[in-house]
Each structure stands twice: as C-alpha cells, then as structure tokens.
PDB file of C-alpha atoms and ligand atoms in Angstrom:
ATOM      1  CA  MET A 230      63.054  12.945 -14.623  1.00 89.00           C
ATOM      2  CA  ILE A 231      62.055  13.414 -18.241  1.00 97.00           C
ATOM      3  CA  GLU A 232      63.732  16.486 -19.702  1.00 98.00           C
ATOM      4  CA  LEU A 233      61.426  19.249 -20.887  1.00 98.00           C
ATOM      5  CA  SER A 234      62.057  21.291 -24.005  1.00 99.00           C
ATOM      6  CA  VAL A 235      59.602  24.177 -24.174  1.00 99.00           C
ATOM      7  CA  ASN A 236      58.362  25.107 -27.629  1.00 98.00           C
ATOM      8  CA  VAL A 237      57.843  28.887 -27.787  1.00 98.00           C
ATOM      9  CA  ASP A 238      56.438  29.075 -31.345  1.00 98.00           C
ATOM     10  CA  HIS A 239      53.034  30.217 -30.155  1.00 98.00           C
ATOM     11  CA  VAL A 240      54.437  33.194 -28.311  1.00 98.00           C
ATOM     12  CA  ALA A 241      55.596  34.281 -31.765  1.00 98.00           C
ATOM     13  CA  THR A 242      52.154  33.407 -33.183  1.00 98.00           C
ATOM     14  CA  VAL A 243      50.612  36.056 -30.907  1.00 98.00           C
ATOM     15  CA  ARG A 244      53.289  38.578 -31.877  1.00 98.00           C
ATOM     16  CA  GLU A 245      52.768  37.917 -35.590  1.00 98.00           C
ATOM     17  CA  ALA A 246      49.020  38.551 -35.182  1.00 98.00           C
ATOM     18  CA  ARG A 247      50.039  42.242 -35.086  1.00 98.00           C
ATOM     19  CA  LYS A 248      53.414  41.937 -36.831  1.00 96.00           C
ATOM     20  CA  GLY A 249      54.849  43.830 -33.892  1.00 97.00           C
ATOM     21  CA  LEU A 250      57.453  43.227 -31.218  1.00 97.00           C
ATOM     22  CA  GLU A 251      55.491  41.626 -28.422  1.00 98.00           C
ATOM     23  CA  PRO A 252      55.223  39.132 -26.890  1.00 98.00           C
ATOM     24  CA  ASP A 253      58.829  38.142 -27.518  1.00 98.00           C
ATOM     25  CA  PRO A 254      59.557  34.389 -27.845  1.00 98.00           C
ATOM     26  CA  VAL A 255      63.111  35.038 -26.686  1.00 98.00           C
ATOM     27  CA  ALA A 256      61.853  36.507 -23.397  1.00 98.00           C
ATOM     28  CA  ALA A 257      59.564  33.476 -23.035  1.00 98.00           C
ATOM     29  CA  ALA A 258      62.517  31.155 -23.610  1.00 98.00           C
ATOM     30  CA  ILE A 259      64.561  32.874 -20.910  1.00 98.00           C
ATOM     31  CA  GLU A 260      61.667  32.599 -18.433  1.00 98.00           C
ATOM     32  CA  ALA A 261      61.270  28.914 -19.287  1.00 98.00           C
ATOM     33  CA  GLU A 262      64.966  28.211 -18.755  1.00 98.00           C
ATOM     34  CA  VAL A 263      65.073  30.052 -15.446  1.00 98.00           C
ATOM     35  CA  ALA A 264      62.086  27.948 -14.302  1.00 98.00           C
ATOM     36  CA  GLY A 265      64.023  24.743 -15.056  1.00 98.00           C
ATOM     37  CA  ALA A 266      63.356  23.766 -18.677  1.00 98.00           C
ATOM     38  CA  SER A 267      66.215  21.715 -20.143  1.00 98.00           C
ATOM     39  CA  GLY A 268      65.782  23.089 -23.617  1.00 98.00           C
ATOM     40  CA  ILE A 269      63.975  25.435 -25.961  1.00 99.00           C
ATOM     41  CA  THR A 270      62.352  24.355 -29.209  1.00 98.00           C
ATOM     42  CA  VAL A 271      61.351  26.493 -32.185  1.00 98.00           C
ATOM     43  CA  HIS A 272      60.065  25.543 -35.611  1.00 98.00           C
ATOM     44  CA  LEU A 273      61.330  27.774 -38.400  1.00 98.00           C
ATOM     45  CA  ARG A 274      58.643  27.178 -40.993  1.00 97.00           C
ATOM     46  CA  GLU A 275      59.052  27.846 -44.684  1.00 95.00           C
ATOM     47  CA  ASP A 276      56.221  30.410 -44.539  1.00 95.00           C
ATOM     48  CA  ARG A 277      57.660  32.071 -41.368  1.00 97.00           C
ATOM     49  CA  ARG A 278      54.169  32.150 -39.836  1.00 96.00           C
ATOM     50  CA  HIS A 279      55.522  32.447 -36.290  1.00 98.00           C
ATOM     51  CA  ILE A 280      59.257  32.154 -35.620  1.00 98.00           C
ATOM     52  CA  GLN A 281      61.390  34.510 -37.744  1.00 98.00           C
ATOM     53  CA  ASP A 282      65.034  34.101 -38.756  1.00 98.00           C
ATOM     54  CA  ARG A 283      66.052  36.823 -36.319  1.00 98.00           C
ATOM     55  CA  ASP A 284      64.381  34.966 -33.428  1.00 98.00           C
ATOM     56  CA  LEU A 285      66.544  31.972 -34.175  1.00 98.00           C
ATOM     57  CA  ARG A 286      69.711  34.077 -34.255  1.00 98.00           C
ATOM     58  CA  VAL A 287      68.885  35.790 -30.964  1.00 98.00           C
ATOM     59  CA  LEU A 288      67.851  32.499 -29.347  1.00 98.00           C
ATOM     60  CA  ARG A 289      71.181  30.983 -30.380  1.00 98.00           C
ATOM     61  CA  GLU A 290      72.883  33.788 -28.442  1.00 98.00           C
ATOM     62  CA  MET A 291      70.591  33.610 -25.422  1.00 98.00           C
ATOM     63  CA  VAL A 292      69.674  29.958 -24.844  1.00 98.00           C
ATOM     64  CA  LYS A 293      72.003  28.425 -22.317  1.00 97.00           C
ATOM     65  CA  THR A 294      70.480  24.939 -22.193  1.00 98.00           C
ATOM     66  CA  LYS A 295      69.787  23.209 -25.497  1.00 98.00           C
ATOM     67  CA  LEU A 296      68.349  24.853 -28.599  1.00 98.00           C
ATOM     68  CA  ASN A 297      66.242  22.506 -30.716  1.00 98.00           C
ATOM     69  CA  MET A 298      65.403  23.731 -34.227  1.00 98.00           C
ATOM     70  CA  GLU A 299      62.507  21.936 -35.863  1.00 98.00           C
ATOM     71  CA  MET A 300      62.652  22.201 -39.630  1.00 97.00           C
ATOM     72  CA  ALA A 301      61.865  20.552 -42.937  1.00 96.00           C
ATOM     73  CA  ALA A 302      64.817  18.827 -44.611  1.00 96.00           C
ATOM     74  CA  THR A 303      65.093  21.431 -47.381  1.00 96.00           C
ATOM     75  CA  GLU A 304      68.278  22.992 -48.747  1.00 97.00           C
ATOM     76  CA  GLU A 305      67.263  26.408 -47.397  1.00 97.00           C
ATOM     77  CA  MET A 306      66.710  25.089 -43.857  1.00 98.00           C
ATOM     78  CA  ILE A 307      69.859  22.978 -43.854  1.00 98.00           C
ATOM     79  CA  SER A 308      71.980  25.999 -44.733  1.00 98.00           C
ATOM     80  CA  ILE A 309      70.274  28.103 -42.036  1.00 98.00           C
ATOM     81  CA  ALA A 310      70.898  25.346 -39.467  1.00 98.00           C
ATOM     82  CA  ILE A 311      74.559  25.119 -40.423  1.00 98.00           C
ATOM     83  CA  ALA A 312      74.925  28.889 -40.038  1.00 98.00           C
ATOM     84  CA  ILE A 313      73.080  29.015 -36.690  1.00 98.00           C
ATOM     85  CA  ARG A 314      74.292  25.706 -35.198  1.00 98.00           C
ATOM     86  CA  PRO A 315      71.432  24.743 -32.905  1.00 98.00           C
ATOM     87  CA  ASP A 316      72.360  21.937 -30.498  1.00 98.00           C
ATOM     88  CA  LEU A 317      69.701  19.722 -32.007  1.00 98.00           C
ATOM     89  CA  VAL A 318      67.782  19.694 -35.273  1.00 98.00           C
ATOM     90  CA  THR A 319      64.488  17.811 -35.392  1.00 98.00           C
ATOM     91  CA  LEU A 320      63.470  17.059 -38.960  1.00 98.00           C
ATOM     92  CA  VAL A 321      59.711  17.299 -39.465  1.00 97.00           C
ATOM     93  CA  PRO A 322      57.399  17.065 -42.469  1.00 95.00           C
ATOM     94  CA  GLU A 323      55.888  20.384 -43.468  1.00 87.00           C
ATOM     95  CA  LYS A 324      52.850  21.318 -45.499  1.00 78.00           C
ATOM     96  CA  ARG A 325      51.902  24.935 -46.028  1.00 68.00           C
ATOM     97  CA  ALA A 326      48.192  24.424 -45.400  1.00 73.00           C
ATOM     98  CA  GLU A 327      48.506  22.543 -42.115  1.00 74.00           C
ATOM     99  CA  LEU A 328      47.663  24.215 -38.795  1.00 74.00           C
ATOM    100  CA  THR A 329      50.480  22.327 -37.058  1.00 72.00           C
ATOM    101  CA  THR A 330      52.740  19.381 -37.926  1.00 69.00           C
ATOM    102  CA  GLU A 331      50.168  16.737 -38.736  1.00 74.00           C
ATOM    103  CA  GLY A 332      52.008  13.444 -39.011  1.00 89.00           C
ATOM    104  CA  GLY A 333      55.465  12.038 -38.587  1.00 95.00           C
ATOM    105  CA  LEU A 334      58.171  12.133 -41.228  1.00 96.00           C
ATOM    106  CA  ASN A 335      58.065   9.226 -43.661  1.00 95.00           C
ATOM    107  CA  ILE A 336      61.628   7.935 -43.464  1.00 96.00           C
ATOM    108  CA  VAL A 337      60.878   4.759 -45.399  1.00 92.00           C
ATOM    109  CA  GLY A 338      60.910   5.822 -49.027  1.00 86.00           C
ATOM    110  CA  GLN A 339      63.252   8.806 -48.728  1.00 94.00           C
ATOM    111  CA  GLU A 340      66.146   7.193 -46.928  1.00 97.00           C
ATOM    112  CA  GLU A 341      68.829   8.297 -49.357  1.00 96.00           C
ATOM    113  CA  ALA A 342      67.893  11.992 -49.312  1.00 96.00           C
ATOM    114  CA  LEU A 343      67.437  11.979 -45.543  1.00 97.00           C
ATOM    115  CA  GLN A 344      70.711  10.243 -44.893  1.00 97.00           C
ATOM    116  CA  LYS A 345      72.470  12.941 -46.919  1.00 98.00           C
ATOM    117  CA  ALA A 346      70.734  15.734 -44.974  1.00 98.00           C
ATOM    118  CA  ILE A 347      71.474  14.025 -41.654  1.00 98.00           C
ATOM    119  CA  SER A 348      75.157  13.528 -42.355  1.00 98.00           C
ATOM    120  CA  THR A 349      75.538  17.146 -43.562  1.00 98.00           C
ATOM    121  CA  LEU A 350      74.038  18.367 -40.268  1.00 98.00           C
ATOM    122  CA  GLN A 351      76.038  15.906 -38.165  1.00 98.00           C
ATOM    123  CA  GLU A 352      79.281  16.954 -39.869  1.00 98.00           C
ATOM    124  CA  ALA A 353      78.491  20.505 -38.711  1.00 98.00           C
ATOM    125  CA  GLY A 354      78.336  19.179 -35.127  1.00 98.00           C
ATOM    126  CA  ILE A 355      74.534  19.154 -34.879  1.00 98.00           C
ATOM    127  CA  VAL A 356      72.695  16.253 -33.244  1.00 98.00           C
ATOM    128  CA  VAL A 357      69.814  15.087 -35.462  1.00 98.00           C
ATOM    129  CA  SER A 358      66.416  13.823 -34.370  1.00 98.00           C
ATOM    130  CA  LEU A 359      63.605  12.563 -36.635  1.00 98.00           C
ATOM    131  CA  PHE A 360      59.957  13.205 -35.811  1.00 97.00           C
ATOM    132  CA  ILE A 361      58.199   9.935 -36.605  1.00 97.00           C
ATOM    133  CA  ASP A 362      54.917   8.183 -35.977  1.00 97.00           C
ATOM    134  CA  PRO A 363      55.075   5.359 -33.414  1.00 98.00           C
ATOM    135  CA  ASP A 364      55.608   2.808 -36.164  1.00 97.00           C
ATOM    136  CA  LEU A 365      58.291   0.124 -35.939  1.00 98.00           C
ATOM    137  CA  SER A 366      59.256   0.344 -39.607  1.00 97.00           C
ATOM    138  CA  GLN A 367      59.879   4.088 -39.219  1.00 97.00           C
ATOM    139  CA  VAL A 368      62.019   3.429 -36.148  1.00 98.00           C
ATOM    140  CA  GLN A 369      64.104   0.867 -38.042  1.00 98.00           C
ATOM    141  CA  ALA A 370      64.489   3.253 -40.993  1.00 98.00           C
ATOM    142  CA  SER A 371      65.582   6.031 -38.591  1.00 98.00           C
ATOM    143  CA  ALA A 372      68.388   3.799 -37.339  1.00 98.00           C
ATOM    144  CA  ARG A 373      69.397   2.961 -40.916  1.00 98.00           C
ATOM    145  CA  VAL A 374      69.757   6.658 -41.816  1.00 98.00           C
ATOM    146  CA  ARG A 375      71.852   7.072 -38.638  1.00 98.00           C
ATOM    147  CA  ALA A 376      69.683   9.529 -36.743  1.00 98.00           C
ATOM    148  CA  ASN A 377      70.926  10.256 -33.228  1.00 98.00           C
ATOM    149  CA  CYS A 378      67.405  10.479 -31.801  1.00 98.00           C
ATOM    150  CA  VAL A 379      63.789   9.942 -32.706  1.00 98.00           C
ATOM    151  CA  GLU A 380      60.938  12.106 -31.483  1.00 98.00           C
ATOM    152  CA  ILE A 381      57.862   9.926 -31.319  1.00 98.00           C
ATOM    153  CA  HIS A 382      54.653  11.650 -32.391  1.00 98.00           C
ATOM    154  CA  THR A 383      52.319  11.535 -29.392  1.00 98.00           C
ATOM    155  CA  GLY A 384      49.426  13.323 -31.133  1.00 97.00           C
ATOM    156  CA  ARG A 385      47.259  10.244 -31.650  1.00 97.00           C
ATOM    157  CA  TYR A 386      47.687   9.251 -28.005  1.00 98.00           C
ATOM    158  CA  ALA A 387      46.719  12.802 -26.993  1.00 98.00           C
ATOM    159  CA  GLU A 388      43.610  12.671 -29.171  1.00 97.00           C
ATOM    160  CA  ALA A 389      42.690   9.218 -27.845  1.00 98.00           C
ATOM    161  CA  PHE A 390      43.216  10.196 -24.204  1.00 98.00           C
ATOM    162  CA  ARG A 391      40.381   8.885 -22.009  1.00 97.00           C
ATOM    163  CA  SER A 392      38.823   7.003 -24.925  1.00 97.00           C
ATOM    164  CA  LEU A 393      38.808   3.300 -25.800  1.00 97.00           C
ATOM    165  CA  GLN A 394      41.750   3.873 -28.163  1.00 98.00           C
ATOM    166  CA  GLU A 395      44.022   5.311 -25.498  1.00 98.00           C
ATOM    167  CA  GLU A 396      45.706   2.055 -24.485  1.00 97.00           C
ATOM    168  CA  LEU A 397      46.330   1.039 -28.079  1.00 98.00           C
ATOM    169  CA  GLU A 398      47.971   4.371 -28.866  1.00 98.00           C
ATOM    170  CA  MET A 399      50.056   4.203 -25.686  1.00 98.00           C
ATOM    171  CA  ASP A 400      51.219   0.677 -26.592  1.00 98.00           C
ATOM    172  CA  ARG A 401      52.329   1.951 -29.999  1.00 98.00           C
ATOM    173  CA  ILE A 402      54.428   4.631 -28.322  1.00 98.00           C
ATOM    174  CA  ILE A 403      55.936   2.186 -25.826  1.00 98.00           C
ATOM    175  CA  ASN A 404      56.850  -0.354 -28.519  1.00 98.00           C
ATOM    176  CA  ALA A 405      58.378   2.273 -30.795  1.00 98.00           C
ATOM    177  CA  ALA A 406      60.293   3.830 -27.903  1.00 98.00           C
ATOM    178  CA  SER A 407      61.766   0.545 -26.723  1.00 98.00           C
ATOM    179  CA  LEU A 408      62.850  -0.461 -30.223  1.00 98.00           C
ATOM    180  CA  ALA A 409      64.452   2.958 -30.751  1.00 98.00           C
ATOM    181  CA  ALA A 410      66.336   2.658 -27.461  1.00 98.00           C
ATOM    182  CA  LYS A 411      67.420  -0.886 -28.351  1.00 98.00           C
ATOM    183  CA  LEU A 412      68.762   0.402 -31.675  1.00 98.00           C
ATOM    184  CA  GLY A 413      70.875   2.947 -29.803  1.00 98.00           C
ATOM    185  CA  MET A 414      68.860   6.116 -30.375  1.00 98.00           C
ATOM    186  CA  ARG A 415      67.841   8.648 -27.770  1.00 98.00           C
ATOM    187  CA  VAL A 416      64.046   8.841 -27.499  1.00 98.00           C
ATOM    188  CA  HIS A 417      62.019  12.048 -27.384  1.00 98.00           C
ATOM    189  CA  GLY A 418      58.257  12.508 -27.527  1.00 98.00           C
ATOM    190  CA  GLY A 419      55.976  15.344 -28.451  1.00 98.00           C
ATOM    191  CA  HIS A 420      52.814  16.802 -29.890  1.00 97.00           C
ATOM    192  CA  GLY A 421      49.540  17.378 -28.105  1.00 98.00           C
ATOM    193  CA  LEU A 422      50.968  16.711 -24.649  1.00 98.00           C
ATOM    194  CA  ASN A 423      49.305  18.638 -21.844  1.00 98.00           C
ATOM    195  CA  TYR A 424      48.871  18.771 -18.055  1.00 98.00           C
ATOM    196  CA  GLN A 425      46.233  16.020 -18.171  1.00 98.00           C
ATOM    197  CA  ASN A 426      47.750  13.434 -20.506  1.00 98.00           C
ATOM    198  CA  ILE A 427      51.429  13.717 -19.550  1.00 98.00           C
ATOM    199  CA  GLY A 428      51.122  11.605 -16.374  1.00 97.00           C
ATOM    200  CA  LYS A 429      50.466   8.306 -18.138  1.00 97.00           C
ATOM    201  CA  LEU A 430      53.299   8.913 -20.571  1.00 98.00           C
ATOM    202  CA  VAL A 431      55.650   9.537 -17.654  1.00 97.00           C
ATOM    203  CA  ASP A 432      54.489   6.307 -15.964  1.00 96.00           C
ATOM    204  CA  LYS A 433      54.584   4.056 -19.005  1.00 96.00           C
ATOM    205  CA  GLY A 434      57.049   5.567 -21.452  1.00 95.00           C
ATOM    206  CA  LYS A 435      60.164   4.588 -19.543  1.00 95.00           C
ATOM    207  CA  GLU A 436      62.425   4.907 -22.577  1.00 98.00           C
ATOM    208  CA  ILE A 437      61.363   8.494 -23.268  1.00 98.00           C
ATOM    209  CA  GLN A 438      64.111  10.820 -22.140  1.00 98.00           C
ATOM    210  CA  GLU A 439      62.760  14.156 -23.327  1.00 98.00           C
ATOM    211  CA  VAL A 440      59.453  15.738 -24.291  1.00 98.00           C
ATOM    212  CA  SER A 441      58.826  18.817 -26.402  1.00 98.00           C
ATOM    213  CA  ILE A 442      55.719  20.720 -25.321  1.00 98.00           C
ATOM    214  CA  GLY A 443      54.411  23.974 -26.727  1.00 98.00           C
ATOM    215  CA  HIS A 444      50.735  24.736 -27.018  1.00 98.00           C
ATOM    216  CA  SER A 445      49.588  23.651 -23.559  1.00 98.00           C
ATOM    217  CA  ILE A 446      52.420  25.448 -21.743  1.00 98.00           C
ATOM    218  CA  VAL A 447      51.966  28.689 -23.704  1.00 98.00           C
ATOM    219  CA  ALA A 448      48.200  28.488 -23.090  1.00 98.00           C
ATOM    220  CA  ARG A 449      48.706  27.938 -19.343  1.00 98.00           C
ATOM    221  CA  SER A 450      51.237  30.778 -19.215  1.00 98.00           C
ATOM    222  CA  LEU A 451      48.469  33.253 -20.096  1.00 98.00           C
ATOM    223  CA  PHE A 452      46.984  32.625 -16.658  1.00 98.00           C
ATOM    224  CA  VAL A 453      49.967  31.886 -14.429  1.00 98.00           C
ATOM    225  CA  GLY A 454      52.974  33.237 -16.350  1.00 98.00           C
ATOM    226  CA  MET A 455      55.586  31.252 -18.261  1.00 98.00           C
ATOM    227  CA  ALA A 456      57.787  30.374 -15.282  1.00 98.00           C
ATOM    228  CA  GLU A 457      54.917  28.916 -13.253  1.00 98.00           C
ATOM    229  CA  ALA A 458      53.483  27.091 -16.287  1.00 98.00           C
ATOM    230  CA  VAL A 459      56.891  25.433 -16.781  1.00 98.00           C
ATOM    231  CA  ARG A 460      57.256  24.578 -13.077  1.00 98.00           C
ATOM    232  CA  GLU A 461      53.809  22.950 -13.048  1.00 98.00           C
ATOM    233  CA  MET A 462      54.797  20.763 -16.016  1.00 98.00           C
ATOM    234  CA  LEU A 463      58.163  19.903 -14.462  1.00 98.00           C
ATOM    235  CA  ARG A 464      56.406  18.635 -11.331  1.00 98.00           C
ATOM    236  CA  LEU A 465      54.346  16.282 -13.512  1.00 98.00           C
ATOM    237  CA  LEU A 466      57.471  15.087 -15.312  1.00 98.00           C
ATOM    238  CA  SER A 467      59.376  14.033 -12.221  1.00 93.00           C
ATOM    239  CA  ARG A 468      59.285  10.261 -11.921  1.00 67.00           C
TER     240      ARG A 468
HETATM  241  N1  PXP B 641      57.190  18.230 -31.545  1.00 82.24           N
HETATM  242  C1  PXP B 641      57.059  18.555 -32.851  1.00 82.24           C
HETATM  243  C2  PXP B 641      57.931  17.864 -33.840  1.00 82.24           C
HETATM  244  C3  PXP B 641      56.146  19.547 -33.275  1.00 82.24           C
HETATM  245  O1  PXP B 641      56.051  19.849 -34.578  1.00 82.24           O
HETATM  246  C4  PXP B 641      55.389  20.211 -32.295  1.00 82.24           C
HETATM  247  C5  PXP B 641      54.435  21.287 -32.711  1.00 82.24           C
HETATM  248  O2  PXP B 641      55.134  22.354 -33.234  1.00 82.24           O
HETATM  249  C6  PXP B 641      55.569  19.856 -30.955  1.00 82.24           C
HETATM  250  C7  PXP B 641      56.452  18.846 -30.600  1.00 82.24           C
HETATM  251  C8  PXP B 641      54.822  20.535 -29.844  1.00 82.24           C
HETATM  252  O3  PXP B 641      53.474  20.212 -29.946  1.00 82.24           O
HETATM  253  P1  PXP B 641      52.413  20.974 -29.027  1.00 82.24           P
HETATM  254  O4  PXP B 641      52.453  22.410 -29.413  1.00 82.24           O
HETATM  255  O5  PXP B 641      51.128  20.289 -29.361  1.00 82.24           O
HETATM  256  O6  PXP B 641      52.870  20.764 -27.604  1.00 82.24           O
END
C-alpha cells in the first residue's frame, strides 16, 4: 500500500477567497486522517496565499499521523519549521507568480546552501525531503546533500497521461525512483495525481512509498465529502 498524504492547501484557498473562517483546512485534515490518510501536507508560501501561520500551528497540535510542511529553503521558513517541528519538511522551489509549484528544485548548482539548510532541519529532528524532477542527476545530487527522501515530480506524467508521451514520462519516474531507493532515500511522488492517473503509478512505481495529493482530492470532496474522497483514493492506492 502506498501511503497517502493529503494536501489541504486548497481548502484554505477557498477560505482565503473571503478572508473568513471557513472552510477550515484543519477540519479537512482531521476528516482525511479519520478516513485513513497517513499524513497531511501543507505548503506555507511566502505570500501566504492559502495556508496561514496559524493553520500550521493548529495542525501541529491536531495532526496525529505525519505533518509534512512544504516550503522554500529560505531563512524565514527554516526558522518557522524549527519552531513548529513538522515531522517532515519537503523543500520546494517557489516563485510568486506561479499558480502552483511548477518544476522540481534544482539541487545541482545550489548544493552547498541546500546542504546547510538540510542539516539545520535534521539537527532539529525533522526529516527532509526534496521535491525534484525525475532526473538522475538531481537524484544523485539529493543523495550528496544527504536528503532523507526525494519527492519525484509527477506533473509531466500527469500532463502526458493517455498521450504518446505517457510511457516516456513514466519511465523517467521509474528510473529516478529506483536510483533514489538504491542510494538509500525514501521515495515519494506528487503533483497532478488524480483518480484516473494514479493506477499506473501504483502498478509501475514500485519504489514509491508515499504520494502527496491535493487538488484532485479537494475537488472530489466537494461532491462526496473529504472522508469519502480520501477513501476512494486509498482504494486505488492499495497494491
Ligand atoms: N507535492 C508538491 C511538492 C506540491 O508542491 C504539490 C502542490 O502543492 C503537490 C505535491 C500536490 O499537487 P496536487 O495539488 O496537484 O495534487
């Protein structure tokens, strides 16, 4: 069974549309956990467009499984992570103008700075994952900077789903995942995964131990509720 971490950012996106109190991403996280999710993911962005600092504090109190904080490797975010102590930090690239995280983190070329950030977080007892494209040189660089895990960007596979490019993109994921596992890192996957494209990843991505899924589960939850949306995804994740 691949573990499922449910990203509740977009529950906060709806709340922030009115700058009010509802819907509450913390309530969504509790529903997701009760339905069987193994973790909760939130991205505290520099511009605070969805998740707010208070959400993270309350989630730290409430989440009983594993809290994954996605963040840029900035001084501000590192000090917030050390104060909050999520179970896992996933370092992601961040651009203000992007709609969502667009590409993986470029580890090659900023190894020294990243290694410093990673060891600071690890010394605080936080497991560190790097969100990278399915590229072998990025996997090797992730091992060199001593990341505990890599999260392989599945967005290009998701976009290529049911097109001629699909197999190529899947092969990239499989190759990156097996190298990461061989180098001793835990392998996660995420971005653009949904109820249609997850099946092939489950069948072929044997090294992937955890997926982080947000948009499709939050979208489905509008029609069936969060708990049922999570249960439907969990059924697809069971091998
Ligand atoms: N993993 C990472 C690193 C992300 O930045 C995101 C999007 O916030 C996700 C997973 C989830 O992607 P989606 O919302 O497309 O499921």
